[in-house]
PDB file of C-alpha atoms and ligand atoms in Angstrom:
ATOM      1  CA  MET A   8     -12.932  -5.495  19.837  1.00 64.00           C
ATOM      2  CA  GLN A   9     -11.315  -3.199  22.445  1.00 66.00           C
ATOM      3  CA  LYS A  10      -7.568  -2.862  22.454  1.00 65.00           C
ATOM      4  CA  TYR A  11      -6.132  -4.962  25.292  1.00 60.00           C
ATOM      5  CA  SER A  12      -3.091  -2.807  25.796  1.00 67.00           C
ATOM      6  CA  THR A  13      -1.911   0.581  24.608  1.00 64.00           C
ATOM      7  CA  MET A  14       1.581  -1.005  24.395  1.00 71.00           C
ATOM      8  CA  GLN A  15       0.525  -3.329  21.563  1.00 88.00           C
ATOM      9  CA  LYS A  16       2.134  -2.430  18.210  1.00 96.00           C
ATOM     10  CA  VAL A  17      -0.212  -0.708  15.778  1.00 98.00           C
ATOM     11  CA  VAL A  18      -0.046  -0.964  11.993  1.00 98.00           C
ATOM     12  CA  PHE A  19      -2.013   1.418   9.771  1.00 98.00           C
ATOM     13  CA  ILE A  20      -2.653   0.024   6.284  1.00 99.00           C
ATOM     14  CA  THR A  21      -4.171   2.048   3.442  1.00 99.00           C
ATOM     15  CA  GLY A  22      -5.952   0.065   0.733  1.00 99.00           C
ATOM     16  CA  ALA A  23      -6.598  -2.941   2.963  1.00 99.00           C
ATOM     17  CA  SER A  24      -9.842  -3.978   1.264  1.00 98.00           C
ATOM     18  CA  SER A  25      -7.982  -5.981  -1.397  1.00 98.00           C
ATOM     19  CA  GLY A  26      -4.643  -7.317  -2.631  1.00 99.00           C
ATOM     20  CA  PHE A  27      -1.402  -6.454  -0.816  1.00 99.00           C
ATOM     21  CA  GLY A  28      -3.117  -4.371   1.860  1.00 99.00           C
ATOM     22  CA  LYS A  29      -5.529  -7.133   2.787  1.00 99.00           C
ATOM     23  CA  ALA A  30      -2.746  -9.747   2.810  1.00 99.00           C
ATOM     24  CA  CYS A  31      -0.642  -7.454   5.046  1.00 99.00           C
ATOM     25  CA  ALA A  32      -3.567  -7.145   7.460  1.00 98.00           C
ATOM     26  CA  GLU A  33      -3.765 -10.952   7.658  1.00 98.00           C
ATOM     27  CA  LYS A  34       0.020 -11.307   8.089  1.00 98.00           C
ATOM     28  CA  PHE A  35       0.388  -8.694  10.845  1.00 98.00           C
ATOM     29  CA  ALA A  36      -2.802  -9.855  12.609  1.00 98.00           C
ATOM     30  CA  CYS A  37      -1.523 -13.418  12.742  1.00 97.00           C
ATOM     31  CA  HIS A  38       1.573 -12.076  14.524  1.00 97.00           C
ATOM     32  CA  GLY A  39      -0.518 -10.250  17.126  1.00 96.00           C
ATOM     33  CA  TYR A  40      -0.412  -6.656  15.856  1.00 97.00           C
ATOM     34  CA  ASP A  41      -3.394  -4.350  16.273  1.00 97.00           C
ATOM     35  CA  ILE A  42      -4.335  -2.917  12.907  1.00 98.00           C
ATOM     36  CA  ILE A  43      -6.125   0.094  11.479  1.00 98.00           C
ATOM     37  CA  ILE A  44      -7.473  -0.789   8.048  1.00 98.00           C
ATOM     38  CA  ASN A  45      -8.390   1.749   5.392  1.00 99.00           C
ATOM     39  CA  GLY A  46     -10.038   1.641   1.981  1.00 98.00           C
ATOM     40  CA  ARG A  47     -13.148   3.150   0.428  1.00 98.00           C
ATOM     41  CA  ARG A  48     -15.246  -0.040   0.460  1.00 98.00           C
ATOM     42  CA  GLU A  49     -16.426  -0.019   4.047  1.00 98.00           C
ATOM     43  CA  GLU A  50     -18.331  -3.330   3.815  1.00 98.00           C
ATOM     44  CA  ARG A  51     -15.114  -5.126   2.828  1.00 98.00           C
ATOM     45  CA  LEU A  52     -13.269  -3.553   5.750  1.00 99.00           C
ATOM     46  CA  LEU A  53     -16.011  -4.647   8.161  1.00 98.00           C
ATOM     47  CA  GLU A  54     -15.860  -8.185   6.796  1.00 98.00           C
ATOM     48  CA  LEU A  55     -12.066  -8.256   7.145  1.00 98.00           C
ATOM     49  CA  LYS A  56     -12.218  -6.840  10.678  1.00 98.00           C
ATOM     50  CA  GLU A  57     -14.639  -9.573  11.758  1.00 98.00           C
ATOM     51  CA  HIS A  58     -12.547 -12.287  10.102  1.00 98.00           C
ATOM     52  CA  LEU A  59      -9.256 -11.149  11.666  1.00 98.00           C
ATOM     53  CA  GLU A  60     -10.652 -10.517  15.139  1.00 97.00           C
ATOM     54  CA  ILE A  61     -12.224 -13.957  15.289  1.00 97.00           C
ATOM     55  CA  LYS A  62      -9.263 -15.805  13.758  1.00 98.00           C
ATOM     56  CA  TYR A  63      -6.395 -14.055  15.562  1.00 97.00           C
ATOM     57  CA  ASN A  64      -8.028 -12.466  18.629  1.00 95.00           C
ATOM     58  CA  THR A  65      -6.446  -9.126  17.773  1.00 95.00           C
ATOM     59  CA  ALA A  66      -7.985  -5.638  17.678  1.00 97.00           C
ATOM     60  CA  ILE A  67      -8.911  -4.146  14.306  1.00 98.00           C
ATOM     61  CA  LEU A  68     -10.159  -0.600  13.749  1.00 98.00           C
ATOM     62  CA  ILE A  69     -11.682   0.373  10.430  1.00 98.00           C
ATOM     63  CA  SER A  70     -10.933   3.803   8.998  1.00 98.00           C
ATOM     64  CA  PRO A  71     -12.787   4.122   5.711  1.00 98.00           C
ATOM     65  CA  PHE A  72     -11.797   7.174   3.702  1.00 98.00           C
ATOM     66  CA  ASP A  73     -10.664   8.163   0.243  1.00 99.00           C
ATOM     67  CA  VAL A  74      -6.964   9.031   0.369  1.00 99.00           C
ATOM     68  CA  ARG A  75      -7.577  11.631  -2.375  1.00 99.00           C
ATOM     69  CA  ASN A  76      -9.795  13.715  -0.100  1.00 98.00           C
ATOM     70  CA  LYS A  77      -7.500  15.890   2.021  1.00 98.00           C
ATOM     71  CA  GLU A  78     -10.200  16.899   4.490  1.00 98.00           C
ATOM     72  CA  ASP A  79     -11.388  13.308   5.026  1.00 98.00           C
ATOM     73  CA  VAL A  80      -7.824  12.076   5.537  1.00 99.00           C
ATOM     74  CA  PHE A  81      -7.105  14.679   8.230  1.00 98.00           C
ATOM     75  CA  ASP A  82     -10.532  14.136   9.877  1.00 98.00           C
ATOM     76  CA  ALA A  83      -9.899  10.383  10.019  1.00 98.00           C
ATOM     77  CA  ALA A  84      -6.500  10.957  11.635  1.00 98.00           C
ATOM     78  CA  LYS A  85      -8.040  13.342  14.174  1.00 98.00           C
ATOM     79  CA  ASN A  86     -10.748  10.830  15.058  1.00 97.00           C
ATOM     80  CA  ILE A  87      -8.502   7.884  15.896  1.00 97.00           C
ATOM     81  CA  PRO A  88      -9.547   6.758  19.411  1.00 96.00           C
ATOM     82  CA  GLU A  89      -7.376   7.523  22.444  1.00 94.00           C
ATOM     83  CA  ASP A  90      -6.050   3.970  22.944  1.00 92.00           C
ATOM     84  CA  TRP A  91      -4.889   3.766  19.304  1.00 96.00           C
ATOM     85  CA  GLN A  92      -2.868   6.963  19.493  1.00 93.00           C
ATOM     86  CA  HIS A  93       0.461   5.650  18.264  1.00 96.00           C
ATOM     87  CA  ILE A  94       1.323   4.167  14.890  1.00 98.00           C
ATOM     88  CA  ASP A  95       4.351   1.905  14.713  1.00 98.00           C
ATOM     89  CA  VAL A  96       4.078   0.945  11.054  1.00 98.00           C
ATOM     90  CA  LEU A  97       2.312   2.934   8.339  1.00 99.00           C
ATOM     91  CA  ILE A  98       1.888   0.980   5.106  1.00 99.00           C
ATOM     92  CA  ASN A  99       1.091   3.432   2.299  1.00 99.00           C
ATOM     93  CA  ASN A 100      -0.348   0.879  -0.075  1.00 99.00           C
ATOM     94  CA  ALA A 101      -3.559   2.391  -1.534  1.00 99.00           C
ATOM     95  CA  GLY A 102      -2.994   2.930  -5.208  1.00 99.00           C
ATOM     96  CA  LEU A 103      -3.964   1.998  -8.718  1.00 99.00           C
ATOM     97  CA  ALA A 104      -3.262   2.166 -12.408  1.00 99.00           C
ATOM     98  CA  LEU A 105      -6.015   3.263 -14.780  1.00 98.00           C
ATOM     99  CA  GLY A 106      -5.666   2.486 -18.463  1.00 98.00           C
ATOM    100  CA  ARG A 107      -2.660   1.351 -20.465  1.00 98.00           C
ATOM    101  CA  ASP A 108      -2.629   3.679 -23.428  1.00 98.00           C
ATOM    102  CA  TYR A 109      -0.149   5.663 -25.483  1.00 98.00           C
ATOM    103  CA  PHE A 110       0.472   9.118 -24.037  1.00 98.00           C
ATOM    104  CA  ASP A 111      -1.552  10.762 -26.789  1.00 98.00           C
ATOM    105  CA  ASP A 112      -4.511   8.377 -26.363  1.00 98.00           C
ATOM    106  CA  ALA A 113      -4.690   8.299 -22.566  1.00 98.00           C
ATOM    107  CA  GLU A 114      -7.610   9.751 -20.592  1.00 98.00           C
ATOM    108  CA  LEU A 115      -7.007  12.932 -18.606  1.00 98.00           C
ATOM    109  CA  ASP A 116      -9.356  11.740 -15.844  1.00 98.00           C
ATOM    110  CA  ASP A 117      -7.306   8.557 -15.445  1.00 98.00           C
ATOM    111  CA  TRP A 118      -4.158  10.639 -15.062  1.00 99.00           C
ATOM    112  CA  ASP A 119      -5.827  12.808 -12.411  1.00 99.00           C
ATOM    113  CA  THR A 120      -7.029   9.780 -10.450  1.00 99.00           C
ATOM    114  CA  MET A 121      -3.601   8.102 -10.472  1.00 99.00           C
ATOM    115  CA  ILE A 122      -1.759  11.263  -9.437  1.00 99.00           C
ATOM    116  CA  ASP A 123      -4.344  12.102  -6.762  1.00 99.00           C
ATOM    117  CA  THR A 124      -4.298   8.586  -5.298  1.00 99.00           C
ATOM    118  CA  ASN A 125      -0.748   7.318  -5.701  1.00 99.00           C
ATOM    119  CA  VAL A 126       1.076  10.571  -4.983  1.00 99.00           C
ATOM    120  CA  LYS A 127      -1.143  13.095  -3.236  1.00 99.00           C
ATOM    121  CA  GLY A 128      -3.017  10.440  -1.233  1.00 99.00           C
ATOM    122  CA  LEU A 129       0.250   9.016   0.064  1.00 99.00           C
ATOM    123  CA  LEU A 130       1.419  12.505   1.037  1.00 99.00           C
ATOM    124  CA  TYR A 131      -1.844  13.462   2.789  1.00 99.00           C
ATOM    125  CA  THR A 132      -1.993  10.201   4.740  1.00 99.00           C
ATOM    126  CA  THR A 133       1.604  10.363   5.876  1.00 99.00           C
ATOM    127  CA  LYS A 134       1.357  14.009   6.883  1.00 98.00           C
ATOM    128  CA  ALA A 135      -1.954  13.514   8.716  1.00 98.00           C
ATOM    129  CA  LEU A 136      -0.622  10.538  10.681  1.00 98.00           C
ATOM    130  CA  MET A 137       2.793  12.041  11.414  1.00 98.00           C
ATOM    131  CA  PRO A 138       1.930  13.090  15.008  1.00 98.00           C
ATOM    132  CA  LEU A 139       0.885   9.487  15.805  1.00 98.00           C
ATOM    133  CA  ILE A 140       3.907   8.023  14.019  1.00 98.00           C
ATOM    134  CA  LYS A 141       6.181  10.218  16.118  1.00 98.00           C
ATOM    135  CA  LYS A 142       4.618   8.735  19.261  1.00 97.00           C
ATOM    136  CA  SER A 143       5.962   5.283  18.398  1.00 97.00           C
ATOM    137  CA  SER A 144       9.212   4.094  19.964  1.00 96.00           C
ATOM    138  CA  SER A 145      10.143   2.356  16.660  1.00 97.00           C
ATOM    139  CA  PRO A 146       8.341   4.163  13.835  1.00 98.00           C
ATOM    140  CA  HIS A 147       8.409   2.808  10.290  1.00 98.00           C
ATOM    141  CA  ILE A 148       6.832   4.066   7.064  1.00 99.00           C
ATOM    142  CA  ILE A 149       6.540   1.553   4.229  1.00 99.00           C
ATOM    143  CA  ASN A 150       5.586   2.903   0.796  1.00 99.00           C
ATOM    144  CA  LEU A 151       4.379   0.735  -2.088  1.00 99.00           C
ATOM    145  CA  GLY A 152       6.257   1.750  -5.197  1.00 99.00           C
ATOM    146  CA  SER A 153       6.603  -0.549  -8.202  1.00 98.00           C
ATOM    147  CA  VAL A 154       9.048  -1.811 -10.813  1.00 98.00           C
ATOM    148  CA  ALA A 155       6.985   0.604 -12.933  1.00 98.00           C
ATOM    149  CA  LYS A 156       9.237   3.410 -11.708  1.00 98.00           C
ATOM    150  CA  GLU A 157      11.176   2.209 -14.749  1.00 98.00           C
ATOM    151  CA  VAL A 158       9.255   3.440 -17.795  1.00 98.00           C
ATOM    152  CA  TYR A 159       7.466   0.979 -20.063  1.00 98.00           C
ATOM    153  CA  GLU A 160       5.400   1.631 -23.173  1.00 98.00           C
ATOM    154  CA  LYS A 161       1.906   2.943 -22.329  1.00 98.00           C
ATOM    155  CA  GLY A 162       2.861   3.227 -18.662  1.00 98.00           C
ATOM    156  CA  ASN A 163       3.361   7.023 -18.785  1.00 98.00           C
ATOM    157  CA  VAL A 164       1.522   8.534 -15.797  1.00 99.00           C
ATOM    158  CA  TYR A 165       1.333   5.329 -13.741  1.00 99.00           C
ATOM    159  CA  CYS A 166       5.115   4.997 -14.111  1.00 98.00           C
ATOM    160  CA  ALA A 167       5.511   8.664 -13.172  1.00 99.00           C
ATOM    161  CA  THR A 168       3.480   8.203  -9.983  1.00 99.00           C
ATOM    162  CA  LYS A 169       5.637   5.252  -8.928  1.00 99.00           C
ATOM    163  CA  ALA A 170       8.823   7.190  -9.757  1.00 99.00           C
ATOM    164  CA  ALA A 171       7.376   9.894  -7.497  1.00 99.00           C
ATOM    165  CA  VAL A 172       6.844   7.339  -4.719  1.00 99.00           C
ATOM    166  CA  ASP A 173      10.494   6.345  -5.124  1.00 99.00           C
ATOM    167  CA  ILE A 174      11.717   9.957  -4.836  1.00 99.00           C
ATOM    168  CA  LEU A 175       9.318  10.803  -2.000  1.00 99.00           C
ATOM    169  CA  SER A 176      10.477   7.740  -0.063  1.00 99.00           C
ATOM    170  CA  GLN A 177      14.078   8.906  -0.406  1.00 98.00           C
ATOM    171  CA  SER A 178      13.067  12.379   0.625  1.00 98.00           C
ATOM    172  CA  MET A 179      11.100  11.165   3.673  1.00 98.00           C
ATOM    173  CA  ARG A 180      14.097   9.048   4.695  1.00 98.00           C
ATOM    174  CA  VAL A 181      16.336  12.109   4.620  1.00 98.00           C
ATOM    175  CA  ASP A 182      13.922  14.566   6.254  1.00 98.00           C
ATOM    176  CA  LEU A 183      12.716  12.169   8.941  1.00 98.00           C
ATOM    177  CA  LEU A 184      16.191  10.912   9.812  1.00 98.00           C
ATOM    178  CA  ARG A 185      16.339  13.215  12.819  1.00 98.00           C
ATOM    179  CA  HIS A 186      13.209  11.536  14.258  1.00 98.00           C
ATOM    180  CA  GLY A 187      14.556   7.988  13.877  1.00 98.00           C
ATOM    181  CA  ILE A 188      11.768   7.033  11.469  1.00 98.00           C
ATOM    182  CA  LYS A 189      12.574   4.126   9.164  1.00 98.00           C
ATOM    183  CA  VAL A 190      11.385   4.576   5.577  1.00 99.00           C
ATOM    184  CA  THR A 191      11.209   1.602   3.239  1.00 99.00           C
ATOM    185  CA  ALA A 192      10.083   1.600  -0.381  1.00 99.00           C
ATOM    186  CA  ILE A 193       8.923  -1.766  -1.724  1.00 99.00           C
ATOM    187  CA  HIS A 194       8.866  -2.096  -5.509  1.00 99.00           C
ATOM    188  CA  PRO A 195       6.984  -5.241  -6.586  1.00 99.00           C
ATOM    189  CA  GLY A 196       6.736  -6.615 -10.098  1.00 98.00           C
ATOM    190  CA  ALA A 197       3.642  -8.267 -11.555  1.00 98.00           C
ATOM    191  CA  ALA A 198       1.388  -9.618  -8.822  1.00 98.00           C
ATOM    192  CA  GLU A 199      -2.062 -11.065  -9.394  1.00 98.00           C
ATOM    193  CA  THR A 200      -4.523  -9.035  -7.308  1.00 98.00           C
ATOM    194  CA  GLU A 201      -7.432  -6.825  -8.368  1.00 98.00           C
ATOM    195  CA  PHE A 202      -4.828  -4.413  -9.793  1.00 98.00           C
ATOM    196  CA  SER A 203      -5.238  -5.355 -13.486  1.00 98.00           C
ATOM    197  CA  LEU A 204      -9.015  -5.636 -13.240  1.00 98.00           C
ATOM    198  CA  VAL A 205      -9.048  -2.060 -11.928  1.00 98.00           C
ATOM    199  CA  ARG A 206      -6.540  -0.932 -14.552  1.00 98.00           C
ATOM    200  CA  PHE A 207      -8.603  -2.368 -17.402  1.00 98.00           C
ATOM    201  CA  LYS A 208     -11.856  -1.128 -15.872  1.00 98.00           C
ATOM    202  CA  GLY A 209     -13.457  -4.517 -15.268  1.00 98.00           C
ATOM    203  CA  ASP A 210     -12.310  -6.183 -18.532  1.00 98.00           C
ATOM    204  CA  GLU A 211     -11.493  -9.611 -17.089  1.00 98.00           C
ATOM    205  CA  SER A 212      -9.934 -11.181 -20.198  1.00 98.00           C
ATOM    206  CA  THR A 213      -7.500  -8.283 -20.779  1.00 98.00           C
ATOM    207  CA  ALA A 214      -6.652  -8.282 -17.067  1.00 98.00           C
ATOM    208  CA  LYS A 215      -5.945 -12.023 -17.134  1.00 98.00           C
ATOM    209  CA  LYS A 216      -3.659 -11.730 -20.181  1.00 98.00           C
ATOM    210  CA  ILE A 217      -1.157  -9.687 -18.137  1.00 98.00           C
ATOM    211  CA  TYR A 218      -0.261 -12.895 -16.282  1.00 98.00           C
ATOM    212  CA  ASP A 219      -0.228 -15.212 -19.351  1.00 98.00           C
ATOM    213  CA  GLY A 220       2.634 -17.685 -19.119  1.00 98.00           C
ATOM    214  CA  LEU A 221       3.719 -16.383 -15.707  1.00 98.00           C
ATOM    215  CA  THR A 222       3.547 -17.585 -12.158  1.00 98.00           C
ATOM    216  CA  PRO A 223       3.236 -14.057 -10.813  1.00 98.00           C
ATOM    217  CA  LEU A 224       3.753 -12.886  -7.268  1.00 98.00           C
ATOM    218  CA  THR A 225       0.779 -13.299  -4.970  1.00 98.00           C
ATOM    219  CA  ALA A 226      -0.461 -10.706  -2.501  1.00 99.00           C
ATOM    220  CA  GLU A 227       0.784 -13.033   0.258  1.00 98.00           C
ATOM    221  CA  ASP A 228       4.326 -13.057  -1.222  1.00 99.00           C
ATOM    222  CA  VAL A 229       4.425  -9.272  -1.037  1.00 99.00           C
ATOM    223  CA  ALA A 230       2.942  -9.220   2.474  1.00 99.00           C
ATOM    224  CA  ASP A 231       5.652 -11.662   3.610  1.00 98.00           C
ATOM    225  CA  VAL A 232       8.347  -9.302   2.273  1.00 99.00           C
ATOM    226  CA  ILE A 233       6.731  -6.279   3.929  1.00 99.00           C
ATOM    227  CA  TYR A 234       6.436  -8.132   7.243  1.00 98.00           C
ATOM    228  CA  PHE A 235      10.103  -9.133   7.003  1.00 98.00           C
ATOM    229  CA  CYS A 236      11.141  -5.485   6.474  1.00 98.00           C
ATOM    230  CA  ALA A 237       8.956  -4.372   9.392  1.00 98.00           C
ATOM    231  CA  THR A 238      10.368  -6.863  11.867  1.00 98.00           C
ATOM    232  CA  LEU A 239      14.116  -6.447  11.467  1.00 98.00           C
ATOM    233  CA  PRO A 240      16.154  -5.313  14.489  1.00 97.00           C
ATOM    234  CA  PRO A 241      15.558  -1.656  15.466  1.00 97.00           C
ATOM    235  CA  HIS A 242      18.895  -0.464  14.037  1.00 97.00           C
ATOM    236  CA  VAL A 243      18.366  -2.104  10.607  1.00 98.00           C
ATOM    237  CA  CYS A 244      16.386  -0.530   7.767  1.00 98.00           C
ATOM    238  CA  ILE A 245      15.820  -1.876   4.280  1.00 98.00           C
ATOM    239  CA  ASN A 246      15.620   1.343   2.294  1.00 98.00           C
ATOM    240  CA  ASP A 247      14.599  -0.075  -1.081  1.00 98.00           C
ATOM    241  CA  LEU A 248      13.487  -3.503  -2.095  1.00 98.00           C
ATOM    242  CA  VAL A 249      12.591  -4.711  -5.567  1.00 98.00           C
ATOM    243  CA  VAL A 250      10.709  -8.003  -5.626  1.00 98.00           C
ATOM    244  CA  THR A 251       9.553  -9.885  -8.721  1.00 98.00           C
ATOM    245  CA  CYS A 252       8.584 -13.403  -9.641  1.00 98.00           C
ATOM    246  CA  ILE A 253      11.434 -15.440 -11.067  1.00 98.00           C
ATOM    247  CA  GLN A 254      10.129 -14.931 -14.635  1.00 98.00           C
ATOM    248  CA  GLN A 255      10.463 -11.131 -14.463  1.00 98.00           C
ATOM    249  CA  ALA A 256      13.798  -9.290 -14.615  1.00 98.00           C
ATOM    250  CA  SER A 257      12.623  -5.672 -14.876  1.00 98.00           C
ATOM    251  CA  ALA A 258       9.496  -3.702 -15.737  1.00 97.00           C
ATOM    252  CA  ILE A 259       9.961  -4.837 -19.346  1.00 97.00           C
ATOM    253  CA  TYR A 260      11.721  -8.220 -19.489  1.00 98.00           C
ATOM    254  CA  PHE A 261       9.684 -11.381 -18.930  1.00 98.00           C
ATOM    255  CA  ASN A 262      10.339 -15.033 -19.599  1.00 98.00           C
ATOM    256  CA  ARG A 263       6.816 -16.265 -20.300  1.00 98.00           C
ATOM    257  CA  LYS A 264       6.246 -20.008 -20.714  1.00 97.00           C
TER     258      LYS A 264
HETATM  259  P1  LIG B   1      -5.717  -3.949  -5.504  1.00 70.39           P
HETATM  260  O1  LIG B   1      -6.533  -3.293  -6.565  1.00 70.39           O
HETATM  261  O2  LIG B   1      -5.977  -5.380  -5.208  1.00 70.39           O
HETATM  262  O3  LIG B   1      -5.824  -3.107  -4.148  1.00 70.39           O
HETATM  263  C1  LIG B   1      -5.756  -1.702  -4.154  1.00 70.39           C
HETATM  264  C2  LIG B   1      -6.249  -1.167  -2.826  1.00 70.39           C
HETATM  265  O4  LIG B   1      -6.142   0.272  -2.840  1.00 70.39           O
HETATM  266  C3  LIG B   1      -7.696  -1.501  -2.548  1.00 70.39           C
HETATM  267  O5  LIG B   1      -7.825  -1.895  -1.210  1.00 70.39           O
HETATM  268  C4  LIG B   1      -8.422  -0.185  -2.794  1.00 70.39           C
HETATM  269  O6  LIG B   1      -9.536  -0.117  -1.915  1.00 70.39           O
HETATM  270  C5  LIG B   1      -7.348   0.815  -2.368  1.00 70.39           C
HETATM  271  N1  LIG B   1      -7.578   2.143  -2.922  1.00 70.39           N
HETATM  272  C6  LIG B   1      -7.581   2.509  -4.237  1.00 70.39           C
HETATM  273  N2  LIG B   1      -7.894   3.805  -4.345  1.00 70.39           N
HETATM  274  C7  LIG B   1      -8.093   4.270  -3.072  1.00 70.39           C
HETATM  275  C8  LIG B   1      -8.445   5.518  -2.531  1.00 70.39           C
HETATM  276  N3  LIG B   1      -8.664   6.577  -3.331  1.00 70.39           N
HETATM  277  N4  LIG B   1      -8.568   5.653  -1.194  1.00 70.39           N
HETATM  278  C9  LIG B   1      -8.339   4.587  -0.376  1.00 70.39           C
HETATM  279  N5  LIG B   1      -8.010   3.371  -0.834  1.00 70.39           N
HETATM  280  C10 LIG B   1      -7.893   3.215  -2.171  1.00 70.39           C
HETATM  281  O7  LIG B   1      -4.202  -3.730  -5.962  1.00 70.39           O
HETATM  282  P2  LIG B   1      -2.796  -4.198  -5.299  1.00 70.39           P
HETATM  283  O8  LIG B   1      -2.984  -4.776  -3.962  1.00 70.39           O
HETATM  284  O9  LIG B   1      -2.091  -4.979  -6.325  1.00 70.39           O
HETATM  285  O10 LIG B   1      -2.068  -2.781  -5.219  1.00 70.39           O
HETATM  286  C11 LIG B   1      -1.616  -2.202  -3.992  1.00 70.39           C
HETATM  287  C12 LIG B   1      -0.491  -1.242  -4.290  1.00 70.39           C
HETATM  288  O11 LIG B   1       0.597  -1.932  -4.866  1.00 70.39           O
HETATM  289  C13 LIG B   1      -0.820  -0.121  -5.280  1.00 70.39           C
HETATM  290  O12 LIG B   1      -0.186   1.056  -4.837  1.00 70.39           O
HETATM  291  C14 LIG B   1      -0.209  -0.593  -6.590  1.00 70.39           C
HETATM  292  O13 LIG B   1       0.125   0.477  -7.440  1.00 70.39           O
HETATM  293  C15 LIG B   1       1.015  -1.309  -6.073  1.00 70.39           C
HETATM  294  N6  LIG B   1       1.595  -2.338  -6.944  1.00 70.39           N
HETATM  295  C16 LIG B   1       0.849  -3.364  -7.461  1.00 70.39           C
HETATM  296  C17 LIG B   1       1.440  -4.332  -8.253  1.00 70.39           C
HETATM  297  C18 LIG B   1       0.685  -5.450  -8.876  1.00 70.39           C
HETATM  298  O14 LIG B   1       1.157  -6.016  -9.885  1.00 70.39           O
HETATM  299  N7  LIG B   1      -0.464  -5.860  -8.322  1.00 70.39           N
HETATM  300  C19 LIG B   1       2.896  -4.306  -8.517  1.00 70.39           C
HETATM  301  C20 LIG B   1       3.566  -3.170  -7.949  1.00 70.39           C
HETATM  302  C21 LIG B   1       2.940  -2.250  -7.178  1.00 70.39           C
HETATM  303  P3  LIG B   1     -10.949   0.541  -2.244  1.00 70.39           P
HETATM  304  O15 LIG B   1     -11.232   0.306  -3.698  1.00 70.39           O
HETATM  305  O16 LIG B   1     -11.888  -0.151  -1.307  1.00 70.39           O
HETATM  306  O17 LIG B   1     -10.778   1.981  -1.909  1.00 70.39           O
HETATM  307  C1  LIG B   2       2.294  -2.791 -11.145  1.00 70.39           C
HETATM  308  C2  LIG B   2       3.298  -3.569 -11.924  1.00 70.39           C
HETATM  309  O1  LIG B   2       4.398  -3.705 -14.236  1.00 70.39           O
HETATM  310  O2  LIG B   2       1.976  -3.775 -14.149  1.00 70.39           O
HETATM  311  O3  LIG B   2       2.896  -1.697 -10.555  1.00 70.39           O
HETATM  312  O4  LIG B   2       3.130  -1.726 -13.777  1.00 70.39           O
HETATM  313  S1  LIG B   2       3.172  -3.147 -13.595  1.00 70.39           S
END
């Protein structure tokens, strides 16, 4: 679908083929935003685009790329069509955990993938889109951190990547202050998405056990919180927001039934 108006607010969401990213696409589309959706699984993005355009009569652009690939990220940013040339909200959501092992047992390749995706991918995407973000009259960058910025056993490198997201969000907020760019870091607790299935490499029963005895957050809960942060008055910015289900008090403490 063509964009109706270049004035329409544009949201760019990385990792929109599943979980929080997909739920954010649905939430912003239902409120009339035009959306650029990213992920590696292009068929899922096409399916989502069709669904949202039909249901909400909004314009959706797909931008499939791997956030780890610097060249692809910058090419994708360069190739955004003329009438999409401003980004009002960037949601840096693409990310993953791989493995849950003691430091000395963990796989080096898993560490590389988490660092390349959760940290370097977020940096590349933000840097590549910066010219378009600066064109917005009310720019906002929203980074997905996690309660995992607090260390838990066998969390090692995943926790480190989310601590890095925390620090980078603070740093962006300081360095981009002079441009009037809002920077929000959202730190969710356990939420049932494809996250654990990815973490445990397709092992469904181990993935399910993570949520035993819990009513965890849903992707829609997190999207609601993100939408709330993105739609506050122009002079108000939520800098950091930790959100958990009521049975979780920190990265470590749970009250399982
Ligand atoms: P999902 O696995 O459901 O979704 C992850 C998304 O990231 C997918 O759309 C995936 O798309 C995308 N993605 C992964 N790697 C890449 C890549 N290299 N390039 C582009 N896109 C990529 O997980 P969630 O929705 O739960 O997770 C979203 C974010 O929230 C992550 O950053 C995660 O760390 C964080 N988080 C999750 C929590 C949870 O309990 N679920 C709690 C706290 C934070 P594709 O595979 O198509 O590329
Ligand atoms: C995902 C939440 O606690 O499984 O970031 O690491 S946790």
